[in-house]
Amino acid sequence: MTHASNTQGGPVTLSKEGLPEWLAPVVRAAETVEPLQLSRFLPPANGAGRQSAVLILFGEGDRGPELLLMERAGSLRSHAGQPSFPGGALDPEDGDPKADGPLRAALREAEEETGLEPSGVQLFGVLPALYIPVSGFVVTPVLGWWRRPTPVGVVDPNETARVFTVPVADLTDPANRATTVHPSGHQGPAFLVESALVWGFTAGIIDRILHYAGWERPWDRAKQVPLDWRS
């Protein structure tokens, strides 16, 4: 089985071979987690929703394990200015949404948005597809190990404000955790890291990964951060 993941044409494979030991709890979580353990918003039973994928890419940085995130441009129509995982809608050439289409889409979008070199990424797992009601996206989270890191940065300023990595140690630090309160009344987990407020879908996924990988530390859920109406 190949370690390299190729977005053009050929099959894109999942491989758990040679992963660092610290990723083992994430691999186990991906294999056992149920959709409702990740979110109460699940894809519509009638198949509605726009198929999309995000790349949850784990790397090894100066301060240990880290995740790749990007901040969406403030001018975008949906989720403007929000930190997110690289990702987007499946294109027809990505292939079958129920097969390796999400894998190919996650790598392709990450390359388009951050300049990431897909061949340096080893995909090792897929989480259950989830639903974002506000935008109608059915999102498949794809897990990757940044086996051979390559430089990343903003490719198109009209789409992306910045690309950055966050140490997992900062995400698990209780001082960086809070609960966001949307004007609608909806509450959710948030992370204050790298001068960004990570909230919404992205924060929800990170929160669940930390929890089911056993990395979560007790934090003050009463600490609230209000989101303004524009969010």
Backbone as CSV, one residue per row, in Angstrom:
resi,resn,N_x,N_y,N_z,CA_x,CA_y,CA_z,C_x,C_y,C_z
1,MET,0.845,-1.197,0.000,0.000,0.000,0.000,0.881,1.249,0.000
2,THR,0.542,2.176,-0.815,1.401,3.360,-0.937,1.152,4.353,0.188
3,HIS,2.203,5.060,0.583,2.054,6.120,1.584,1.587,7.408,0.924
4,ALA,1.988,7.587,-0.303,1.658,8.845,-0.981,0.197,8.851,-1.392
5,SER,-0.404,10.000,-1.338,-1.787,10.145,-1.780,-1.798,11.031,-3.016
6,ASN,-2.385,10.521,-4.062,-2.372,11.248,-5.324,-3.776,11.721,-5.649
7,THR,-3.932,13.016,-5.941,-5.272,13.535,-6.223,-5.668,13.345,-7.675
8,GLN,-4.740,13.022,-8.520,-5.078,12.929,-9.945,-5.347,11.478,-10.351
9,GLY,-6.599,11.198,-10.677,-6.899,9.924,-11.310,-6.903,8.695,-10.445
10,GLY,-5.715,8.107,-10.184,-5.621,6.790,-9.553,-6.292,6.719,-8.201
11,PRO,-6.376,5.501,-7.655,-7.041,5.336,-6.372,-6.291,6.064,-5.253
12,VAL,-7.037,6.609,-4.316,-6.449,7.240,-3.133,-6.701,6.288,-1.980
13,THR,-5.649,5.878,-1.311,-5.783,4.813,-0.322,-5.661,5.330,1.100
14,LEU,-6.228,4.546,2.025,-6.024,4.776,3.449,-4.981,3.783,3.936
15,SER,-4.057,4.264,4.766,-3.037,3.374,5.317,-2.699,3.790,6.743
16,LYS,-2.649,2.790,7.634,-2.266,3.061,9.025,-0.808,2.666,9.278
17,GLU,-0.146,2.286,8.210,1.235,1.806,8.297,2.194,2.917,8.723
18,GLY,3.028,2.650,9.724,4.112,3.574,10.059,3.702,4.890,10.678
19,LEU,2.479,4.983,11.201,2.058,6.220,11.847,2.794,6.399,13.174
20,PRO,3.001,7.652,13.617,3.622,7.841,14.921,2.723,7.291,16.032
21,GLU,3.347,6.821,17.096,2.620,6.174,18.193,1.535,7.081,18.793
22,TRP,1.818,8.397,18.839,0.855,9.297,19.485,-0.461,9.423,18.710
23,LEU,-0.469,8.997,17.451,-1.704,9.057,16.671,-2.613,7.844,16.915
24,ALA,-2.102,6.835,17.606,-2.875,5.605,17.824,-4.263,5.870,18.430
25,PRO,-4.389,6.764,19.436,-5.727,7.008,19.995,-6.689,7.636,18.982
26,VAL,-6.157,8.431,18.054,-6.998,9.041,17.024,-7.468,7.966,16.041
27,VAL,-6.554,7.058,15.676,-6.907,5.955,14.790,-8.019,5.118,15.419
28,ARG,-7.862,4.797,16.711,-8.868,3.999,17.415,-10.205,4.726,17.458
29,ALA,-10.168,6.024,17.750,-11.400,6.811,17.824,-12.121,6.818,16.479
30,ALA,-11.364,6.993,15.390,-11.961,7.038,14.053,-12.642,5.717,13.703
31,GLU,-12.096,4.623,14.226,-12.643,3.298,13.901,-13.911,2.976,14.694
32,THR,-14.094,3.641,15.834,-15.179,3.241,16.731,-16.263,4.297,16.929
33,VAL,-15.978,5.559,16.605,-16.931,6.627,16.920,-18.203,6.517,16.078
34,GLU,-19.339,6.768,16.713,-20.631,6.756,16.030,-20.980,8.187,15.596
35,PRO,-21.740,8.328,14.498,-22.071,9.673,14.019,-22.647,10.595,15.100
36,LEU,-23.591,10.100,15.900,-24.232,10.955,16.912,-23.287,11.316,18.059
37,GLN,-22.162,10.609,18.162,-21.153,10.981,19.163,-20.350,12.194,18.699
38,LEU,-20.431,12.500,17.404,-19.709,13.645,16.847,-20.593,14.879,16.747
39,SER,-21.860,14.678,16.387,-22.752,15.820,16.172,-24.199,15.358,16.176
40,ARG,-25.106,16.262,16.593,-26.533,15.924,16.484,-27.043,16.233,15.089
41,PHE,-26.199,16.897,14.268,-26.593,17.220,12.893,-26.030,16.165,11.942
42,LEU,-26.885,15.260,11.484,-26.451,14.191,10.595,-27.037,14.418,9.192
43,PRO,-26.395,13.858,8.177,-26.869,14.070,6.802,-28.337,13.676,6.646
44,PRO,-29.101,14.450,5.857,-30.518,14.127,5.641,-30.684,12.722,5.069
45,ALA,-31.680,12.020,5.580,-31.913,10.634,5.149,-32.277,10.544,3.672
46,ASN,-32.807,11.644,3.118,-33.225,11.602,1.715,-32.076,11.869,0.735
47,GLY,-30.861,11.999,1.271,-29.696,12.193,0.403,-29.466,13.628,-0.001
48,ALA,-30.274,14.558,0.521,-30.092,15.974,0.187,-28.795,16.493,0.806
49,GLY,-28.359,17.655,0.334,-27.133,18.252,0.861,-26.010,18.161,-0.152
50,ARG,-25.098,19.115,-0.070,-23.986,19.158,-1.016,-22.794,18.389,-0.439
51,GLN,-22.359,17.369,-1.156,-21.263,16.521,-0.671,-19.961,17.312,-0.618
52,SER,-19.282,17.254,0.519,-18.007,17.954,0.660,-17.105,17.183,1.620
53,ALA,-15.875,17.631,1.731,-14.908,16.956,2.602,-13.937,17.975,3.178
54,VAL,-13.428,17.684,4.370,-12.362,18.502,4.952,-11.186,17.596,5.296
55,LEU,-9.992,18.181,5.293,-8.782,17.443,5.654,-8.363,17.834,7.063
56,ILE,-8.389,16.861,7.967,-7.902,17.068,9.334,-6.484,16.514,9.359
57,LEU,-5.525,17.423,9.220,-4.136,17.015,8.998,-3.299,17.203,10.259
58,PHE,-2.796,16.082,10.765,-1.916,16.098,11.930,-0.461,16.121,11.479
59,GLY,0.307,17.036,12.049,1.732,17.092,11.770,2.523,17.076,13.059
60,GLU,3.836,17.122,12.926,4.730,17.176,14.083,5.496,18.486,13.978
61,GLY,5.257,19.394,14.930,5.904,20.704,14.903,6.937,20.856,16.002
62,ASP,7.415,22.080,16.180,8.413,22.352,17.214,7.889,22.008,18.600
63,ARG,6.577,22.124,18.777,5.980,21.861,20.085,5.155,20.586,20.088
64,GLY,5.565,19.622,19.279,4.873,18.339,19.267,3.757,18.292,18.245
65,PRO,2.774,17.405,18.457,1.678,17.233,17.500,0.935,18.542,17.249
66,GLU,0.532,18.749,15.992,-0.186,19.974,15.649,-1.201,19.686,14.550
67,LEU,-2.128,20.636,14.375,-3.160,20.541,13.345,-3.034,21.707,12.383
68,LEU,-3.337,21.456,11.106,-3.315,22.514,10.090,-4.696,23.151,9.989
69,LEU,-4.741,24.489,10.119,-5.997,25.223,9.965,-5.784,26.393,9.015
70,MET,-6.875,26.960,8.545,-6.805,28.160,7.725,-7.930,29.090,8.157
71,GLU,-7.762,30.348,7.848,-8.814,31.315,8.162,-9.420,31.782,6.847
72,ARG,-10.730,31.647,6.757,-11.407,31.998,5.516,-11.447,33.513,5.344
73,ALA,-11.373,33.970,4.106,-11.383,35.411,3.829,-12.681,36.038,4.332
74,GLY,-12.585,37.285,4.807,-13.745,37.971,5.352,-14.791,38.321,4.307
75,SER,-14.410,38.246,3.039,-15.330,38.642,1.963,-16.198,37.484,1.464
76,LEU,-15.949,36.268,1.956,-16.689,35.115,1.438,-18.159,35.142,1.864
77,ARG,-18.990,34.502,1.035,-20.428,34.482,1.310,-20.769,33.663,2.546
78,SER,-20.170,32.474,2.676,-20.515,31.637,3.827,-19.295,31.427,4.714
79,HIS,-19.524,31.439,6.022,-18.482,31.207,7.037,-17.305,32.169,6.878
80,ALA,-17.584,33.419,6.511,-16.516,34.412,6.299,-15.715,34.638,7.572
81,GLY,-14.375,34.727,7.404,-13.491,35.033,8.516,-13.322,33.918,9.527
82,GLN,-13.960,32.786,9.299,-13.896,31.704,10.276,-12.682,30.818,10.059
83,PRO,-11.990,30.435,11.146,-10.971,29.395,11.007,-11.645,28.068,10.651
84,SER,-10.982,27.292,9.819,-11.567,26.019,9.390,-10.459,25.064,8.980
85,PHE,-10.835,23.805,8.780,-9.945,22.861,8.122,-9.970,23.168,6.626
86,PRO,-8.889,22.876,5.903,-8.973,22.967,4.439,-10.053,22.001,3.947
87,GLY,-10.775,22.410,2.904,-11.795,21.515,2.369,-12.810,22.254,1.526
88,GLY,-13.738,21.499,0.988,-14.773,22.101,0.146,-15.599,21.029,-0.525
89,ALA,-16.425,21.475,-1.465,-17.359,20.574,-2.140,-16.647,19.604,-3.067
90,LEU,-17.224,18.418,-3.216,-16.701,17.443,-4.172,-16.965,17.918,-5.591
91,ASP,-15.982,17.742,-6.446,-16.148,17.964,-7.879,-16.457,16.617,-8.541
92,PRO,-17.098,16.637,-9.720,-17.379,15.365,-10.404,-16.129,14.504,-10.588
93,GLU,-14.977,15.161,-10.871,-13.760,14.366,-11.123,-13.174,13.745,-9.845
94,ASP,-13.702,14.148,-8.676,-13.230,13.523,-7.433,-13.726,12.091,-7.312
95,GLY,-14.808,11.780,-8.031,-15.290,10.401,-8.010,-16.437,10.189,-7.034
96,ASP,-16.680,8.940,-6.722,-17.848,8.504,-5.952,-17.821,9.063,-4.522
97,PRO,-18.858,9.842,-4.138,-18.923,10.371,-2.778,-18.969,9.279,-1.719
98,LYS,-19.399,8.066,-2.117,-19.485,6.975,-1.149,-18.226,6.099,-1.173
99,ALA,-17.281,6.429,-2.028,-16.029,5.661,-2.093,-14.863,6.592,-1.767
100,ASP,-13.931,6.762,-2.732,-12.758,7.589,-2.415,-12.920,9.048,-2.833
101,GLY,-14.134,9.442,-3.262,-14.380,10.837,-3.640,-14.009,11.836,-2.549
102,PRO,-14.458,11.617,-1.291,-14.104,12.556,-0.227,-12.602,12.631,0.034
103,LEU,-11.898,11.509,-0.117,-10.443,11.509,0.101,-9.764,12.408,-0.929
104,ARG,-10.180,12.219,-2.187,-9.572,13.002,-3.262,-9.930,14.486,-3.124
105,ALA,-11.183,14.757,-2.747,-11.634,16.148,-2.599,-10.881,16.850,-1.466
106,ALA,-10.683,16.147,-0.345,-10.001,16.749,0.802,-8.571,17.139,0.429
107,LEU,-7.880,16.259,-0.288,-6.503,16.561,-0.701,-6.464,17.663,-1.754
108,ARG,-7.387,17.590,-2.715,-7.413,18.593,-3.778,-7.689,19.982,-3.206
109,GLU,-8.682,20.079,-2.345,-9.022,21.371,-1.754,-7.878,21.901,-0.893
110,ALA,-7.240,21.014,-0.129,-6.118,21.444,0.715,-4.980,21.992,-0.143
111,GLU,-4.741,21.343,-1.285,-3.698,21.824,-2.200,-4.085,23.182,-2.777
112,GLU,-5.363,23.322,-3.182,-5.817,24.588,-3.771,-5.801,25.738,-2.772
113,GLU,-6.106,25.436,-1.503,-6.257,26.494,-0.503,-4.966,26.837,0.232
114,THR,-4.091,25.843,0.418,-2.894,26.074,1.250,-1.580,25.816,0.521
115,GLY,-1.648,25.294,-0.713,-0.425,24.957,-1.426,0.216,23.665,-0.948
116,LEU,-0.482,22.939,-0.108,-0.014,21.664,0.423,0.348,20.697,-0.703
117,GLU,1.423,19.947,-0.533,1.798,18.918,-1.511,1.136,17.591,-1.098
118,PRO,0.119,17.136,-1.840,-0.638,15.944,-1.428,0.215,14.689,-1.263
119,SER,1.299,14.574,-2.039,2.096,13.349,-1.959,2.778,13.195,-0.603
120,GLY,2.849,14.278,0.170,3.459,14.192,1.502,2.482,13.816,2.593
121,VAL,1.224,13.577,2.189,0.171,13.295,3.174,-0.218,11.818,3.117
122,GLN,-0.264,11.174,4.272,-0.754,9.803,4.381,-2.139,9.829,5.022
123,LEU,-3.162,9.491,4.252,-4.524,9.443,4.790,-4.692,8.143,5.566
124,PHE,-5.240,8.247,6.800,-5.315,7.038,7.629,-6.710,6.753,8.187
125,GLY,-7.658,7.665,7.965,-8.978,7.397,8.513,-10.017,8.371,8.002
126,VAL,-11.270,8.007,8.192,-12.400,8.850,7.802,-13.412,8.823,8.939
127,LEU,-13.904,9.997,9.322,-14.950,10.067,10.336,-16.317,10.032,9.654
128,PRO,-17.376,9.698,10.396,-18.715,9.687,9.796,-19.074,11.055,9.213
129,ALA,-19.797,11.035,8.103,-20.226,12.285,7.467,-21.183,13.032,8.387
130,LEU,-21.050,14.362,8.422,-21.882,15.220,9.268,-22.571,16.266,8.399
131,TYR,-23.480,17.016,9.014,-24.281,17.977,8.255,-24.128,19.374,8.846
132,ILE,-23.990,20.376,7.973,-23.974,21.773,8.420,-25.265,22.415,7.919
133,PRO,-26.289,22.502,8.783,-27.605,22.986,8.332,-27.546,24.371,7.695
134,VAL,-26.715,25.273,8.247,-26.717,26.655,7.767,-26.290,26.763,6.302
135,SER,-25.410,25.848,5.843,-24.952,25.920,4.456,-25.400,24.723,3.614
136,GLY,-26.018,23.727,4.253,-26.511,22.574,3.510,-25.431,21.616,3.037
137,PHE,-24.252,21.683,3.663,-23.156,20.794,3.270,-23.193,19.494,4.068
138,VAL,-22.993,18.383,3.376,-22.727,17.094,4.014,-21.213,16.919,3.987
139,VAL,-20.585,16.927,5.171,-19.128,16.995,5.255,-18.534,15.680,5.760
140,THR,-17.615,15.109,4.985,-16.861,13.939,5.412,-15.489,14.395,5.913
141,PRO,-15.197,14.243,7.210,-13.869,14.600,7.726,-12.859,13.486,7.431
142,VAL,-11.786,13.839,6.732,-10.747,12.887,6.334,-9.500,13.149,7.187
143,LEU,-8.966,12.107,7.791,-7.822,12.237,8.700,-6.518,11.937,7.979
144,GLY,-5.533,12.793,8.170,-4.253,12.604,7.507,-3.072,12.827,8.437
145,TRP,-1.957,12.179,8.095,-0.678,12.364,8.788,0.266,13.046,7.809
146,TRP,0.840,14.173,8.235,1.724,14.960,7.383,3.107,14.330,7.398
147,ARG,3.218,13.242,6.646,4.444,12.434,6.671,5.657,13.231,6.180
148,ARG,5.468,13.978,5.092,6.550,14.826,4.572,6.019,16.252,4.439
149,PRO,6.207,17.063,5.476,5.667,18.418,5.434,6.271,19.240,4.305
150,THR,5.434,20.055,3.689,5.874,20.975,2.641,5.391,22.370,3.045
151,PRO,5.996,23.419,2.495,5.558,24.774,2.850,4.084,24.987,2.493
152,VAL,3.369,25.687,3.364,1.979,26.038,3.085,1.788,27.531,3.310
153,GLY,0.760,28.080,2.697,0.472,29.502,2.843,-0.766,29.847,2.038
154,VAL,-1.119,31.114,2.036,-2.307,31.561,1.311,-2.063,31.452,-0.197
155,VAL,-2.930,30.733,-0.892,-2.833,30.621,-2.346,-3.667,31.717,-3.007
156,ASP,-4.911,31.868,-2.558,-5.817,32.880,-3.119,-6.371,33.745,-1.987
157,PRO,-5.891,35.007,-1.878,-6.346,35.884,-0.795,-7.852,36.150,-0.823
158,ASN,-8.494,35.933,-1.982,-9.936,36.112,-2.056,-10.684,35.008,-1.304
159,GLU,-9.984,33.889,-1.081,-10.619,32.763,-0.391,-10.077,32.559,1.015
160,THR,-8.784,32.835,1.186,-8.117,32.491,2.433,-7.366,33.690,2.985
161,ALA,-7.562,33.974,4.271,-6.854,35.088,4.908,-5.485,34.652,5.410
162,ARG,-5.402,33.444,5.976,-4.107,32.927,6.423,-4.183,31.420,6.636
163,VAL,-3.020,30.800,6.645,-2.884,29.365,6.884,-1.943,29.214,8.077
164,PHE,-2.327,28.392,9.047,-1.497,28.281,10.248,-1.637,26.900,10.883
165,THR,-0.685,26.550,11.742,-0.772,25.302,12.492,-0.985,25.630,13.969
166,VAL,-1.683,24.744,14.657,-1.954,24.909,16.086,-1.466,23.673,16.821
167,PRO,-0.565,23.853,17.803,-0.140,22.702,18.600,-1.324,22.079,19.333
168,VAL,-1.390,20.751,19.343,-2.449,20.065,20.080,-2.387,20.454,21.559
169,ALA,-1.179,20.727,22.061,-1.019,21.133,23.463,-1.790,22.418,23.757
170,ASP,-1.873,23.330,22.775,-2.644,24.564,22.964,-4.151,24.287,22.919
171,LEU,-4.549,23.319,22.087,-5.971,22.985,21.977,-6.477,22.287,23.235
172,THR,-5.586,21.542,23.906,-6.007,20.836,25.115,-5.817,21.687,26.373
173,ASP,-5.149,22.831,26.263,-4.920,23.707,27.417,-6.255,24.320,27.866
174,PRO,-6.695,24.042,29.096,-7.991,24.556,29.559,-8.096,26.081,29.457
175,ALA,-6.963,26.779,29.555,-6.992,28.250,29.481,-7.440,28.738,28.107
176,ASN,-7.294,27.893,27.079,-7.629,28.297,25.706,-9.020,27.838,25.282
177,ARG,-9.787,27.273,26.220,-11.086,26.716,25.860,-12.219,27.581,26.389
178,ALA,-13.330,27.603,25.654,-14.493,28.386,26.060,-15.723,27.830,25.362
179,THR,-16.876,28.370,25.730,-18.141,28.036,25.086,-18.625,29.268,24.329
180,THR,-18.886,29.123,23.035,-19.430,30.263,22.286,-20.945,30.279,22.424
181,VAL,-21.484,31.490,22.417,-22.931,31.665,22.460,-23.340,32.472,21.230
182,HIS,-24.055,31.811,20.319,-24.530,32.453,19.101,-25.775,33.277,19.429
183,PRO,-26.017,34.379,18.682,-27.245,35.160,18.910,-28.518,34.308,18.866
184,SER,-28.467,33.192,18.143,-29.632,32.299,18.059,-29.855,31.541,19.357
185,GLY,-28.848,31.608,20.249,-28.940,30.864,21.502,-28.131,29.581,21.488
186,HIS,-27.725,29.142,20.279,-26.946,27.901,20.172,-25.580,28.058,20.840
187,GLN,-25.192,27.067,21.620,-23.888,27.086,22.281,-23.013,25.967,21.735
188,GLY,-21.708,26.196,21.723,-20.787,25.175,21.237,-19.390,25.420,21.748
189,PRO,-18.505,24.417,21.630,-17.135,24.569,22.099,-16.348,25.538,21.226
190,ALA,-15.345,26.155,21.831,-14.487,27.080,21.082,-13.073,26.995,21.630
191,PHE,-12.120,27.417,20.790,-10.702,27.438,21.159,-10.140,28.806,20.814
192,LEU,-9.435,29.416,21.764,-8.782,30.701,21.511,-7.292,30.415,21.329
193,VAL,-6.883,30.245,20.067,-5.514,29.844,19.765,-4.983,30.634,18.565
194,GLU,-3.681,30.890,18.557,-3.046,31.573,17.417,-3.804,32.841,17.026
195,SER,-4.187,33.633,18.022,-4.951,34.885,17.840,-6.205,34.675,16.991
196,ALA,-6.808,33.510,17.102,-8.045,33.212,16.380,-9.050,32.592,17.343
197,LEU,-10.320,32.789,17.050,-11.380,32.091,17.768,-11.888,30.981,16.849
198,VAL,-11.558,29.743,17.217,-12.026,28.594,16.432,-13.345,28.140,17.043
199,TRP,-14.412,28.167,16.249,-15.740,27.805,16.761,-16.522,27.073,15.684
200,GLY,-17.810,26.835,15.936,-18.671,26.213,14.936,-18.273,24.775,14.627
201,PHE,-18.479,24.381,13.381,-18.247,23.002,12.954,-16.820,22.543,13.262
202,THR,-15.847,23.404,12.938,-14.437,23.028,13.110,-14.110,22.768,14.578
203,ALA,-14.553,23.671,15.452,-14.296,23.495,16.885,-15.003,22.248,17.418
204,GLY,-16.207,21.989,16.888,-16.952,20.811,17.332,-16.204,19.525,17.022
205,ILE,-15.623,19.453,15.826,-14.859,18.258,15.432,-13.595,18.121,16.299
206,ILE,-12.871,19.230,16.479,-11.655,19.185,17.302,-12.005,18.726,18.720
207,ASP,-13.084,19.299,19.268,-13.530,18.946,20.620,-13.782,17.452,20.744
208,ARG,-14.471,16.882,19.749,-14.798,15.445,19.808,-13.563,14.573,19.620
209,ILE,-12.644,14.988,18.747,-11.405,14.216,18.565,-10.609,14.201,19.867
210,LEU,-10.461,15.366,20.500,-9.732,15.431,21.768,-10.391,14.530,22.808
211,HIS,-11.718,14.559,22.827,-12.460,13.770,23.817,-12.259,12.270,23.586
212,TYR,-12.519,11.811,22.373,-12.487,10.372,22.110,-11.070,9.816,21.967
213,ALA,-10.093,10.695,21.756,-8.694,10.238,21.749,-8.128,10.198,23.172
214,GLY,-8.925,10.694,24.137,-8.459,10.700,25.523,-7.490,11.825,25.824
215,TRP,-7.462,12.846,24.983,-6.521,13.966,25.175,-7.140,15.141,25.928
216,GLU,-8.474,15.116,26.066,-9.172,16.243,26.670,-8.774,16.426,28.134
217,ARG,-8.596,17.694,28.544,-8.364,18.023,29.946,-9.579,18.790,30.463
218,PRO,-9.883,18.663,31.758,-11.049,19.371,32.296,-10.935,20.873,32.031
219,TRP,-12.027,21.473,31.572,-12.014,22.913,31.285,-13.323,23.543,31.733
220,ASP,-13.311,24.846,31.850,-14.440,25.590,32.408,-15.477,25.881,31.327
221,ARG,-16.540,25.062,31.275,-17.571,25.232,30.254,-18.434,26.461,30.502
222,ALA,-18.306,27.049,31.695,-19.086,28.254,32.007,-18.437,29.514,31.428
223,LYS,-17.184,29.385,30.988,-16.495,30.537,30.372,-17.061,30.750,28.978
224,GLN,-17.753,31.863,28.774,-18.479,32.062,27.524,-17.885,33.181,26.666
225,VAL,-17.942,32.984,25.365,-17.522,33.998,24.398,-18.711,34.278,23.485
226,PRO,-19.258,35.516,23.515,-20.400,35.787,22.633,-19.944,35.951,21.182
227,LEU,-20.770,35.477,20.257,-20.523,35.695,18.825,-21.435,36.831,18.396
228,ASP,-20.919,37.762,17.604,-21.788,38.865,17.189,-22.752,38.400,16.096
229,TRP,-23.724,39.248,15.759,-24.789,38.868,14.842,-24.275,38.509,13.458
230,ARG,-23.111,39.063,13.066,-22.599,38.812,11.705,-22.116,37.386,11.552
231,SER,-21.825,36.720,12.651,-21.373,35.338,12.577,-22.519,34.426,12.194
